[in-house]
Short mmCIF file of C-alpha atoms in Angstrom, two decimals:
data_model
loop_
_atom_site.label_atom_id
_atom_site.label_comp_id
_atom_site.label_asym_id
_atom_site.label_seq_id
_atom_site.Cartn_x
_atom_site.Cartn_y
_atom_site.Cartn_z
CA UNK A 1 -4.31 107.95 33.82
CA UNK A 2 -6.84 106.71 31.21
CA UNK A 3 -9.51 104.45 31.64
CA UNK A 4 -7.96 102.31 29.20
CA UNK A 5 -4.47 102.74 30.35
CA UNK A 6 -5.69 101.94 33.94
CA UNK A 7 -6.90 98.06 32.61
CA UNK A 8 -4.05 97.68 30.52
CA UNK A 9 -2.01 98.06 33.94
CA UNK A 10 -4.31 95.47 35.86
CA UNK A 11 -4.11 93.18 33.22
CA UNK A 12 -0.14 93.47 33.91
CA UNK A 13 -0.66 93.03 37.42
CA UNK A 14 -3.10 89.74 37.47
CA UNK A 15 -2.87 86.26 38.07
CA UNK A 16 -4.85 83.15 37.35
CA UNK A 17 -7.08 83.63 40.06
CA UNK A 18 -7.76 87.35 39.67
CA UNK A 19 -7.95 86.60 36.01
CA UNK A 20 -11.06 83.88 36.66
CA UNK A 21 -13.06 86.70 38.95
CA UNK A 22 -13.08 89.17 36.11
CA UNK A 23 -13.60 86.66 33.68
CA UNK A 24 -17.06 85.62 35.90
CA UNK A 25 -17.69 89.60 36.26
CA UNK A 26 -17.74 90.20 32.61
CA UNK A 27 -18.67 87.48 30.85
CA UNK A 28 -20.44 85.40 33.53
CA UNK A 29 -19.76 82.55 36.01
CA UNK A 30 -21.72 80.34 33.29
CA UNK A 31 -19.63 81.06 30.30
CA UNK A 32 -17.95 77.83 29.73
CA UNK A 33 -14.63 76.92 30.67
CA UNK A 34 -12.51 73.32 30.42
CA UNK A 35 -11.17 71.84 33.45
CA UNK A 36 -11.51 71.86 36.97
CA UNK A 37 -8.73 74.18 37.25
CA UNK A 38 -8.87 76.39 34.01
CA UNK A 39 -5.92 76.56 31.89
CA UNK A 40 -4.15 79.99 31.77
CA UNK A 41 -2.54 79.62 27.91
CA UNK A 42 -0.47 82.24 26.52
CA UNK A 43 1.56 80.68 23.41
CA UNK A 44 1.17 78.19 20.93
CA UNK A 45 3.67 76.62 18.77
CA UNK A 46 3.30 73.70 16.59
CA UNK A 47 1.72 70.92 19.06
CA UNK A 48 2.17 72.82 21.44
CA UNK A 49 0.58 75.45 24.32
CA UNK A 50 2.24 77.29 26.50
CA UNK A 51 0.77 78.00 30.22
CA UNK A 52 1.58 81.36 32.64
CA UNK A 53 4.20 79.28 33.92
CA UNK A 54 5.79 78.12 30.63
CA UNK A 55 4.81 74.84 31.20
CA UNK A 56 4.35 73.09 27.64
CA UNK A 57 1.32 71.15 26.98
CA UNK A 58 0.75 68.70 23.97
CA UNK A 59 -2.56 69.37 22.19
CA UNK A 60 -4.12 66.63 21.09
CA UNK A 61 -7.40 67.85 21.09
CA UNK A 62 -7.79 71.35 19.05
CA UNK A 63 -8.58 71.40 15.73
CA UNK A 64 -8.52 75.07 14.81
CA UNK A 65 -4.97 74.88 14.43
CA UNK A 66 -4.75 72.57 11.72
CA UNK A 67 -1.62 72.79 10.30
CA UNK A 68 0.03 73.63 14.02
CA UNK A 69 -0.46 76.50 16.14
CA UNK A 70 0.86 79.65 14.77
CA UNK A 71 2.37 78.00 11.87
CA UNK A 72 4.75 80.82 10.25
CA UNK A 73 3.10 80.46 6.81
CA UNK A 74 0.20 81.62 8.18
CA UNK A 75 1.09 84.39 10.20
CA UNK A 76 3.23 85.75 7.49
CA UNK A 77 0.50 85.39 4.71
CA UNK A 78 -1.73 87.23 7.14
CA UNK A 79 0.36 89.92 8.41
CA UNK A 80 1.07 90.90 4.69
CA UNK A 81 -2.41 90.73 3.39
CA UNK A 82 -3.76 92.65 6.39
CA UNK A 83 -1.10 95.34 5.65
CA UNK A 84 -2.09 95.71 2.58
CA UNK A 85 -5.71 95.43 1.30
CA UNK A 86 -8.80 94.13 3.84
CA UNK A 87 -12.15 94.61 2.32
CA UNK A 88 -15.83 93.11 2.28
CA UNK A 89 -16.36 90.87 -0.79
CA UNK A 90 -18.15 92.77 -3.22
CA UNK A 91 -15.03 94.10 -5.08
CA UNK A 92 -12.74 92.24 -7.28
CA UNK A 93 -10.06 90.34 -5.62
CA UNK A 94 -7.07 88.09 -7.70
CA UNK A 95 -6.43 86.73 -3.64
CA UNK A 96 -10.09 86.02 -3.14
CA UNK A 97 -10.40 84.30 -6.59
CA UNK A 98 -7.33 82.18 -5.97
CA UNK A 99 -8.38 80.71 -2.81
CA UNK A 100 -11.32 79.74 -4.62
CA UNK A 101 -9.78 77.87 -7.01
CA UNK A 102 -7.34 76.35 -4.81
CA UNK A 103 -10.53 75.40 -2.68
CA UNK A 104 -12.37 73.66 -5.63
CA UNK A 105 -9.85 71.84 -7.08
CA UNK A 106 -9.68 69.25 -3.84
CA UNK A 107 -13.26 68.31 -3.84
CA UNK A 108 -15.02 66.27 -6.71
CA UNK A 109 -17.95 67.75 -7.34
CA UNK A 110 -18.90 68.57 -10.81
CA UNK A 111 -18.62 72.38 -11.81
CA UNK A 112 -19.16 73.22 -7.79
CA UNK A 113 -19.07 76.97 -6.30
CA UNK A 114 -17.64 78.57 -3.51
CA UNK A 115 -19.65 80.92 -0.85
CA UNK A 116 -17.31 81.72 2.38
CA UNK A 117 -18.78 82.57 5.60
CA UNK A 118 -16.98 83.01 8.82
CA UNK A 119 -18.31 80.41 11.44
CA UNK A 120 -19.25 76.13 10.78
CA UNK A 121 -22.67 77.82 12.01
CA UNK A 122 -23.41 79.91 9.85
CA UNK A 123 -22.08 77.58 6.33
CA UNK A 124 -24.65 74.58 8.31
CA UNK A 125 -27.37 78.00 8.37
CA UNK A 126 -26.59 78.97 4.62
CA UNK A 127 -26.82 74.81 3.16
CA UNK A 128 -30.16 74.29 4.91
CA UNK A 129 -31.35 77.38 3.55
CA UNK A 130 -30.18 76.62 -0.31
CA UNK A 131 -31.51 73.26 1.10
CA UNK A 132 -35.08 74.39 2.03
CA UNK A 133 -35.10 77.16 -1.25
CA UNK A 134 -34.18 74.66 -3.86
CA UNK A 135 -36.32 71.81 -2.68
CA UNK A 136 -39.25 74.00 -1.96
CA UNK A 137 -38.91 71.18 1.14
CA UNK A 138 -38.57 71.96 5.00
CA UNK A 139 -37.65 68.33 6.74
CA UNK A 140 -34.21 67.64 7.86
CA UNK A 141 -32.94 64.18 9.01
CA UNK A 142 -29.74 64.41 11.53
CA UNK A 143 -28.40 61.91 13.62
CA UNK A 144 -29.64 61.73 17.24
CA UNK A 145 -26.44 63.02 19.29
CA UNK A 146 -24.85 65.44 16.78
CA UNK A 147 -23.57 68.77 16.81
CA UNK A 148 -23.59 71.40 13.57
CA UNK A 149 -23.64 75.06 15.26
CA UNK A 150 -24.98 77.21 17.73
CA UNK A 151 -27.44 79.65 15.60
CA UNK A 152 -30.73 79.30 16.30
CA UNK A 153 -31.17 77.08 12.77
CA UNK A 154 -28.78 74.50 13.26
CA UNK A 155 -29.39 74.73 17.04
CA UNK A 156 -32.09 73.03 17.05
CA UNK A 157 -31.21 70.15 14.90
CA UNK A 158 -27.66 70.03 16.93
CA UNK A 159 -29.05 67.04 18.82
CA UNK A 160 -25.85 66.42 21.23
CA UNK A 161 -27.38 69.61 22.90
CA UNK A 162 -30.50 69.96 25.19
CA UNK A 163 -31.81 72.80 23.13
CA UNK A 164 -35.49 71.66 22.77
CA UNK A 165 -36.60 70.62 26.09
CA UNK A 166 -40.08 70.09 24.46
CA UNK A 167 -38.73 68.02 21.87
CA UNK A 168 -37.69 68.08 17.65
CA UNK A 169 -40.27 70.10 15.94
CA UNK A 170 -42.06 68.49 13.40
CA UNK A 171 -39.58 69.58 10.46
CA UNK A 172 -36.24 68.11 12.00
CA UNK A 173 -36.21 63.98 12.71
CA UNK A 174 -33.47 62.46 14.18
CA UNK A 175 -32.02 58.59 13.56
CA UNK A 176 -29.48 56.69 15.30
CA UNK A 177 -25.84 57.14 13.71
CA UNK A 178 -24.89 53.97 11.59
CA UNK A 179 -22.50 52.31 14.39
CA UNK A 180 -21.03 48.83 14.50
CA UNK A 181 -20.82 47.07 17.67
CA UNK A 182 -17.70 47.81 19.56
CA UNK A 183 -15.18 45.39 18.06
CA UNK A 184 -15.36 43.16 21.37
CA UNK A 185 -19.11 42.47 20.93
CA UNK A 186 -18.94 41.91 17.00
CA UNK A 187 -18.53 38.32 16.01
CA UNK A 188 -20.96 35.13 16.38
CA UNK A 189 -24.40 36.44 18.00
CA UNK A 190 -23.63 39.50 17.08
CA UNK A 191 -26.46 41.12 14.22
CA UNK A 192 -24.53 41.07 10.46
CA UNK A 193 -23.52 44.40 8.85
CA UNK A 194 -26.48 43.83 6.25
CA UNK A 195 -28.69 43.83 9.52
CA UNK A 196 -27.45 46.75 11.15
CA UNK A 197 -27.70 48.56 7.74
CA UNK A 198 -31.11 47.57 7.12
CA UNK A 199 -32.24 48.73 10.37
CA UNK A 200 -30.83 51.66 10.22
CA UNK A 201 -31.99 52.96 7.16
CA UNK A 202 -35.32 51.93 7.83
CA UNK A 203 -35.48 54.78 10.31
CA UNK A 204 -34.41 56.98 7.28
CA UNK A 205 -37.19 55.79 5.63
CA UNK A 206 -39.74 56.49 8.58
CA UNK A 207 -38.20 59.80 8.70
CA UNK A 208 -39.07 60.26 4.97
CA UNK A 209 -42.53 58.78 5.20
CA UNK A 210 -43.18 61.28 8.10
CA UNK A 211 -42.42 64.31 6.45
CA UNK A 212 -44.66 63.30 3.72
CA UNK A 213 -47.28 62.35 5.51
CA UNK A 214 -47.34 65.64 7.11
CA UNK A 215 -46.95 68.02 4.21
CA UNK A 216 -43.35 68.54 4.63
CA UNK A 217 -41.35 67.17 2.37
CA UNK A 218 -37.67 66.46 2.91
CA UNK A 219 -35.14 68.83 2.45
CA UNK A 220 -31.77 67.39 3.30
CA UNK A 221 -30.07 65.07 5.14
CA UNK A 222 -27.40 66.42 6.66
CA UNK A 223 -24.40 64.50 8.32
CA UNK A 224 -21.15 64.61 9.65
CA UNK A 225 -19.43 61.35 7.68
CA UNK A 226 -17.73 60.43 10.12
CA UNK A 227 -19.82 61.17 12.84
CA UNK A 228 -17.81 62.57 15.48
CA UNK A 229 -19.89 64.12 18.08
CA UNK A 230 -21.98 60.87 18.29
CA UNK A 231 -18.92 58.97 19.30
CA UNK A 232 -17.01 58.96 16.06
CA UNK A 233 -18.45 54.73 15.69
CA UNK A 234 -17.17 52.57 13.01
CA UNK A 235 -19.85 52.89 10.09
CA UNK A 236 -21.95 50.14 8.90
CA UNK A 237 -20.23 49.71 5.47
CA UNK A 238 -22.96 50.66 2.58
CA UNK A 239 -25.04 53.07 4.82
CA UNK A 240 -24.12 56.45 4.08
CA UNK A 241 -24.91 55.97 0.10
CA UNK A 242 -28.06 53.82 0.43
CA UNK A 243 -29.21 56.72 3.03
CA UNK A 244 -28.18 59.53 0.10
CA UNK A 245 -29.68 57.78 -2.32
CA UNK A 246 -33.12 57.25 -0.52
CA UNK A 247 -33.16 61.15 0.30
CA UNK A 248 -32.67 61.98 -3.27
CA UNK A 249 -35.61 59.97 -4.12
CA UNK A 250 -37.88 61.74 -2.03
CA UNK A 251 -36.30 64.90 -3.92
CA UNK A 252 -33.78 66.10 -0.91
CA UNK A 253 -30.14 66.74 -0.76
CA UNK A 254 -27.21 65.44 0.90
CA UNK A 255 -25.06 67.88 3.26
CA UNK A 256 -21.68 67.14 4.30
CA UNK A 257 -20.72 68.53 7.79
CA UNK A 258 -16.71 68.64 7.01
CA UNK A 259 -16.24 70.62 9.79
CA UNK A 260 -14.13 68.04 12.30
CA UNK A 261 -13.72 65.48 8.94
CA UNK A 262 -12.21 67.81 6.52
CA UNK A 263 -8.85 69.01 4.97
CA UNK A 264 -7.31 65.76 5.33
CA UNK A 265 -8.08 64.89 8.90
CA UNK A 266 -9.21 61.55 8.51
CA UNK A 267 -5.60 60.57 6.57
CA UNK A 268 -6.79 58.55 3.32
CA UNK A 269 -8.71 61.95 1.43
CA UNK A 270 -9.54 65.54 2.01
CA UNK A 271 -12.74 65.19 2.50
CA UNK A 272 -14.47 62.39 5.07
CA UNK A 273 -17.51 62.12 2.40
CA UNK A 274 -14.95 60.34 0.49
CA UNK A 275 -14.90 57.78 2.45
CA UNK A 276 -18.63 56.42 1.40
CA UNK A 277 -18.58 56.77 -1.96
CA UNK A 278 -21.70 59.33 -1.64
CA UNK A 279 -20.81 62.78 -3.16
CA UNK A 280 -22.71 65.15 -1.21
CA UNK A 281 -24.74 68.50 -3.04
CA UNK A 282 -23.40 70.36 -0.70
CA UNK A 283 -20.34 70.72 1.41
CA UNK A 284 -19.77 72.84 4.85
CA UNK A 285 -16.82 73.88 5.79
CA UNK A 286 -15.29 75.62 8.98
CA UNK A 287 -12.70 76.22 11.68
CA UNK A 288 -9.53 74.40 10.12
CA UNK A 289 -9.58 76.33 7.14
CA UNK A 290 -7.89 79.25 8.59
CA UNK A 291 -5.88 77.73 11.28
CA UNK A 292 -6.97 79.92 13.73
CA UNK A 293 -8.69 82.83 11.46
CA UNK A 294 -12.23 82.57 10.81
CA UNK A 295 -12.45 81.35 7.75
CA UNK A 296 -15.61 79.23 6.71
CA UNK A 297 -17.79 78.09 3.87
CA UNK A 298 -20.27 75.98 1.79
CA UNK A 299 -19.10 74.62 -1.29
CA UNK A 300 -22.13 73.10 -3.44
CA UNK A 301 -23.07 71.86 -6.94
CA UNK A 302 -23.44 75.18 -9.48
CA UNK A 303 -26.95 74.67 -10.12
CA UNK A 304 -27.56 74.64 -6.64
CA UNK A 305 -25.97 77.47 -5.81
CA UNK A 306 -26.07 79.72 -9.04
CA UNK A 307 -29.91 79.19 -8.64
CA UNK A 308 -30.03 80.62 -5.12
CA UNK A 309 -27.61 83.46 -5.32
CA UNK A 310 -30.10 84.35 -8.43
CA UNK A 311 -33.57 83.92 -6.12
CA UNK A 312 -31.95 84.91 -3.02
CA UNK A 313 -29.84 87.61 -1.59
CA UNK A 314 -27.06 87.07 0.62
CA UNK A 315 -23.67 88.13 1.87
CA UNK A 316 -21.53 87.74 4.50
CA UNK A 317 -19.21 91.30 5.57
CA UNK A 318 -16.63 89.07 6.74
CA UNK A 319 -16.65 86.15 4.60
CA UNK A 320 -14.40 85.74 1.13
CA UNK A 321 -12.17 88.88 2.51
CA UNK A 322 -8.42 88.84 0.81
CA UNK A 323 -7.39 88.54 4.87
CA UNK A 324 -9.19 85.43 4.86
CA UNK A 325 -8.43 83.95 1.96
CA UNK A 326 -4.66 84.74 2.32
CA UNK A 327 -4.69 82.74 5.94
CA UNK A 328 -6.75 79.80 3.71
CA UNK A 329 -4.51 79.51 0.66
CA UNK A 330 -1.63 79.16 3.22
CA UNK A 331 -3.27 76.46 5.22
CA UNK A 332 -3.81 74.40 1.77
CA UNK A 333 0.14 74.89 0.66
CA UNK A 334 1.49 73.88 4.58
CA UNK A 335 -1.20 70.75 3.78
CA UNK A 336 0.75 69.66 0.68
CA UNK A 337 3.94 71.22 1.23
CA UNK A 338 4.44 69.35 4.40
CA UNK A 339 2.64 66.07 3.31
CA UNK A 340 -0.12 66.73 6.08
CA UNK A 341 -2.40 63.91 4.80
CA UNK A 342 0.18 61.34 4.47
CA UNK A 343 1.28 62.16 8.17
CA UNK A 344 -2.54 61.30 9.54
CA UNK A 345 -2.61 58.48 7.80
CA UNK A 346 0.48 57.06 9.05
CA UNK A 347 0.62 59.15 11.90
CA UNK A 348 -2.76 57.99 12.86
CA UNK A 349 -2.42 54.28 12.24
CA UNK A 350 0.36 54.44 14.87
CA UNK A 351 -1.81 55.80 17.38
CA UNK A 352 -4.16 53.17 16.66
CA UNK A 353 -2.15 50.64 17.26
CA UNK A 354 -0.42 51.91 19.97
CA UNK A 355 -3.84 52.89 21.63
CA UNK A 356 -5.45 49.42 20.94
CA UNK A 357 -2.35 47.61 22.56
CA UNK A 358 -3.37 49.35 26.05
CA UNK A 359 -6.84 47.26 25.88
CA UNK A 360 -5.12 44.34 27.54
CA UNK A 361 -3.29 46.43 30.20
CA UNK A 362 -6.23 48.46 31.29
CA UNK A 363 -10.03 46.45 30.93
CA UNK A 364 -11.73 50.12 31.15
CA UNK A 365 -11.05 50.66 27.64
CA UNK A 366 -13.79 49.53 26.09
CA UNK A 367 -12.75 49.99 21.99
CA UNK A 368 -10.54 52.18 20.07
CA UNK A 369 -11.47 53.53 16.72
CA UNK A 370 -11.29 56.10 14.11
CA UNK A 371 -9.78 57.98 11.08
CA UNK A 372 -6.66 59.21 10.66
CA UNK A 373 -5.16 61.98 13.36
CA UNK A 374 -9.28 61.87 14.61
CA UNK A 375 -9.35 58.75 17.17
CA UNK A 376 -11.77 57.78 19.90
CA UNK A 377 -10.92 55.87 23.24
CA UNK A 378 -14.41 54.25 24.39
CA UNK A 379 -14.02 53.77 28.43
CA UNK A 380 -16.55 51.51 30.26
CA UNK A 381 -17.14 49.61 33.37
CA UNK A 382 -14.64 47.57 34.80
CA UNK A 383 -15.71 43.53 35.30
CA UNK A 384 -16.75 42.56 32.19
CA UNK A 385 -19.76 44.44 31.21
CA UNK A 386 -19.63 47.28 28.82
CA UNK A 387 -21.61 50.07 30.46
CA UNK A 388 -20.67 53.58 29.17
CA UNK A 389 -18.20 55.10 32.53
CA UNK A 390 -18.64 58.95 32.23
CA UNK A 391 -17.06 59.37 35.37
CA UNK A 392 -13.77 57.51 34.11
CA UNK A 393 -13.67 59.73 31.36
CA UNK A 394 -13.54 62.77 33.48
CA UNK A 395 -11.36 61.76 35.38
CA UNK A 396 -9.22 60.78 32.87
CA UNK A 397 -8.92 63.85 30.68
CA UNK A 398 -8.03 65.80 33.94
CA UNK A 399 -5.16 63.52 34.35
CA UNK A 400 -4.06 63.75 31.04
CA UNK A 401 -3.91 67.63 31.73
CA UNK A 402 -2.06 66.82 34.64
CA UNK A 403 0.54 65.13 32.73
CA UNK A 404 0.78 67.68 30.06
CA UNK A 405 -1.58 66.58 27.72
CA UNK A 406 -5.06 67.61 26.58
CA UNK A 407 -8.00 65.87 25.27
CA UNK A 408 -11.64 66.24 25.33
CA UNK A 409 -14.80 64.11 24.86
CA UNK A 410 -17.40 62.75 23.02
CA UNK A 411 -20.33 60.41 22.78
CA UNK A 412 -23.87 60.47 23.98
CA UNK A 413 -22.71 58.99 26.97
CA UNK A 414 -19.67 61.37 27.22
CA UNK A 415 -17.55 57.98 27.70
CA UNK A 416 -15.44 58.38 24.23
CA UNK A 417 -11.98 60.04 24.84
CA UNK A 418 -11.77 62.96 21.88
CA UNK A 419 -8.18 62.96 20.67
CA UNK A 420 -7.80 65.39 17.36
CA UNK A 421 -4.56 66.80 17.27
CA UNK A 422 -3.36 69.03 14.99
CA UNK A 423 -2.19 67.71 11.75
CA UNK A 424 1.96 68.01 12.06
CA UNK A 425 1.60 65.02 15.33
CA UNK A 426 4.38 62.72 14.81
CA UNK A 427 5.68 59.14 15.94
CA UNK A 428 7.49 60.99 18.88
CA UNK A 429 4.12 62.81 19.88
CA UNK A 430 1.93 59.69 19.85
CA UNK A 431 5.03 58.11 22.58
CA UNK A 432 4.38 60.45 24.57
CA UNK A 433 0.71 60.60 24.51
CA UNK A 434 0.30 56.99 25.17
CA UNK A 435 2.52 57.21 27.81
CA UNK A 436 0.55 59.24 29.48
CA UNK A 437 -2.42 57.59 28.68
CA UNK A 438 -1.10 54.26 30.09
CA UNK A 439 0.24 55.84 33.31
CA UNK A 440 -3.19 58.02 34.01
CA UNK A 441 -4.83 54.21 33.62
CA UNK A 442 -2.62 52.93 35.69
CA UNK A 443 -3.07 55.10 38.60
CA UNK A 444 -6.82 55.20 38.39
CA UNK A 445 -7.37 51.55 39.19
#
C-alpha cells in the first residue's frame, strides 16, 4: 500500500478525537480552533452546517458564505469555469473583464478600476501601498481595536491584535472609533453628538499634527465604516466625512475596509461607506466576494490606480483568474436575483427588534445595535452597572453552540456577541435564534 493510500485509509478510520491529535501533530497545538469542544463540520447548505453526527447547526456567524453555503450558482459557475479555462491574469479574458464590470457598476466612484487579489490582507497591503506611492506619505490613522489582515503590513496597524508589544511605530497612530454611548446611558447628562464628534476628531487632528511634526506626512486613513471589530458602536453622526475631509487636507486618502461591511451586508447599500456620505479613494474588498473561493480586491479612483500600475509593478498569480471571477459574477447575480439586500434590511430589522425586546427579560444585555444581517449583543454586569462581562460572553456563545447555533465575538472587551449570518437568514431563522438566545440567558442566571 502507498503512502498516500495508507492516510487516505486513516482518515476513513478517525474520529473527532483522533482527528484533534493529528491536527496538534501537524499543524500545532497553537493553531487556533473555536470552542471548547471543536466542531467536527462536514456539510454546508444554505444556513446551515452539518456536524460528524449530522447534527444541523444555524450559522449566524460566517461571512464567507455570503449568499449561503454552497449555494448551487456558485458551485455550478465554478465547476464549469474550472473545467474549462484556469489561468494567471496576464492573458485576455471576456470572464475576467465581465466580473469587472459587474464589480464597478455597484460602487460610485468616478471612472474607478479594478485590481483582484486573493486575501482582505493582501487588498489592505496593496491600498496602503498605492496609499504610501501616491502621497509620497507614510502615516496611517486606524482605529484603536481594529482588525485589517494578518501580513506583516496591515499587521501591525490591526490594533485588535497584540502584535507590537513595544508599541505603534511612529508611522501608524491609532484613535478611538466614533461610538455613541450605549443607548441606556445616552440622554440628559449624557455629552451631545456635536461633543462626541468634536472630541473625536480632535484626535484625528493630533494624529495629523504628529505625522507632520515628525516628517511623515499622512498617507491614509483607513477604516472599516462600520467598525466591526471595535464593537460594531453606533457612529457619531457627521464623523466619518469631517474625519475624510481633514485627511484630504493634509494630502492623504481615505480607505474603505469593506471586508465584513460590503456586498450588501449592512441592508440599506452595497457598500457600508455609503452610509456616511464620504466616498472613499479607495475600496478593499475580500472574503464574501467568492462565497467561499478566494476572491479579493481593491477597487480605487483611476488616477490612483492607473498612476501606480504605471510607477509600480505588481501582480497577483491568483488574483483576476476566470475561476475566480466566475465564482464572483455568480455571487453578484444570487445578490440581486434573490433580493439579498432587501432581505438584510428587513431581515435584520427583525432581529433587532426581536433582540432588543430580550433587554427587559435578561439585565446582562447591555445594548443591541447594528446594520442590517451584521448585529451586536453588548453583555455586561448584572446590578445596574455597565461593566464589559467577557466571561458572560463566553459562556454564552458556547451555549448557543450547544443549542445549535453559532456566533462569535467582538469588542475590545470581547463582551459584544458577533452575529453575521449569511445573507439568505429569514424571519423563521431569526425565531429560532432568539430562542435560543433567550433560553441560554435564561439558564445562565
Amino acid at each position: 500500500m502507498s503512502n498516500l493510500a495508507k492516510v487516505a485509509k486513516a482518515r476513513a478510520e478517525d474520529s473527532v478525537d483522533t482527528l484533534l491529535a493529528r491536527r496538534n501533530a501537524l499543524m500545532g497545538p497553537n493553531a487556533p480552533l473555536l470552542y471548547e469542544s471543536p466542531l467536527y463540520l462536514t456539510e454546508g447548505r444554505g444556513v446551515w452546517l452539518f456536524d460528524d453526527k449530522g447534527r444541523r447547526y444555524l450559522d449566524a456567524y460566517n461571512n464567507v458564505p455570503h449568499v449561503g453555503h454552497s449555494h448551487p450558482a456558485v458551485v455550478e459557475a465554478v465547476t464549469k469555469q474550472l473545467g474549462m479555462l484556469n489561468t494567471h491574469s496576464r492573458y485576455v479574458s471576456k470572464v475576467v473583464l465581465d466580473y469587472h464590470e459587474q464589480l464597478l457598476s455597484i460602487v460610485d466612484l468616478p471612472q474607478a478600476r479594478g485590481v483582484l487579489t486573493c486575501t482582505g490582507s493582501e487588498s489592505n497591503e496593496l491600498a496602503l501601498r498605492m496609499a504610501r506611492h501616491i502621497t509620497g506619505h507614510a502615516g496611517i490613522i486606524v482605529t484603536d481595536y481594529t482588525y485589517h489582515g494578518n501580513t506583516a503590513a496591515v499587521a501591525e496597524l490591526s490594533t485588535a491584535f497584540d502584535v507590537n508589544p513595544t508599541g505603534l511605530p511612529n508611522y501608524i497612530r491609532a484613535i478611538r472609533a466614533p461610538a455613541l454611548p450605549p443607548k441606556v446611558q445616552r440622554g440628559e447628562g449624557s455629552p451631545t453628538e456635536e461633543t462626541l464628534k468634536a472630541a473625536y476628531l480632535k484626535e484625528v487632528k493630533d494624529a495629523i499634527a504628529y505625522f507632520d511634526s515628525h516628517g511623515i506626512g499622512v498617507a491614509a486613513i483607513l477604516l472599516d465604516p462600520i467598525f466591526s471589530t471595535d464593537g460594531l458602536p453606533d457612529v457619531v453622526p457627521g464623523f466619518v466625512k469631517e474625519a475624510v475631509e481633514l485627511v484630504h487636507q493634509a494630502g492623504g486618502l481615505y480607505i474603505a475596509d469593506e471586508v465584513q461591511p460590503g456586498l450588501g451586508r449592512c441592508g440599506e447599500t452595497w457598500w457600508g461607506y455609503q452610509l456616511h456620505d464620504a466616498q472613499p479613494d479607495i475600496i478593499t474588498l475580500g472574503k464574501p466576494l467568492g462565497n467561499g473561493y478566494p476572491v479579493a480586491g481593491l477597487i480605487g479612483r483611476a488616477e490612483i490606480v492607473d498612476r501606480f500600475r504605471s510607477e509600480v509593478m505588481y501582480f497577483n498569480t491568483f488574483g483576476a483568474t476566470p475561476v475566480a471571477c466566475a465564482a464572483g459574477s455568480a455571487v453578484l447575480q444570487v445578490i440581486e436575483r434573490e433580493n439579498l439586500i432587501d432581505n438584510a434590511r428587513e431581515t435584520g430589522s427583525l432581529m433587532l427588534r426581536k433582540l432588543s425586546e430580550l433587554t427587559s427579560k435578561h439585565d446582562c444585555i447591555g445594548d443591541v445595535r447594528g446594520k442590517g444581517l451584521f448585529i451586536g449583543v453588548e453583555l455586561v454586569e448584572k446590578g445596574g452597572r455597565y461593566e464589559p462581562d467577557s466571561k458572560m460572553a463566553k459562556r454564552v456563545i458556547e451555549g448557543m453552540r450547544n443549542e445549535g447555533v453559532l456566533i462569535s465575538k467582538i469588542g475590545k472587551y470581547d463582551n459584544v456577541l458577533k452575529i453575521r449570518p449569511p445573507m439568505p437568514f429569514t424571519a423563521e431563522h431569526v425565531t429560532q435564534f432568539v430562542d435560543s438566545m433567550d433560553l441560554v440567558l435564561s439558564n445562565l442566571r
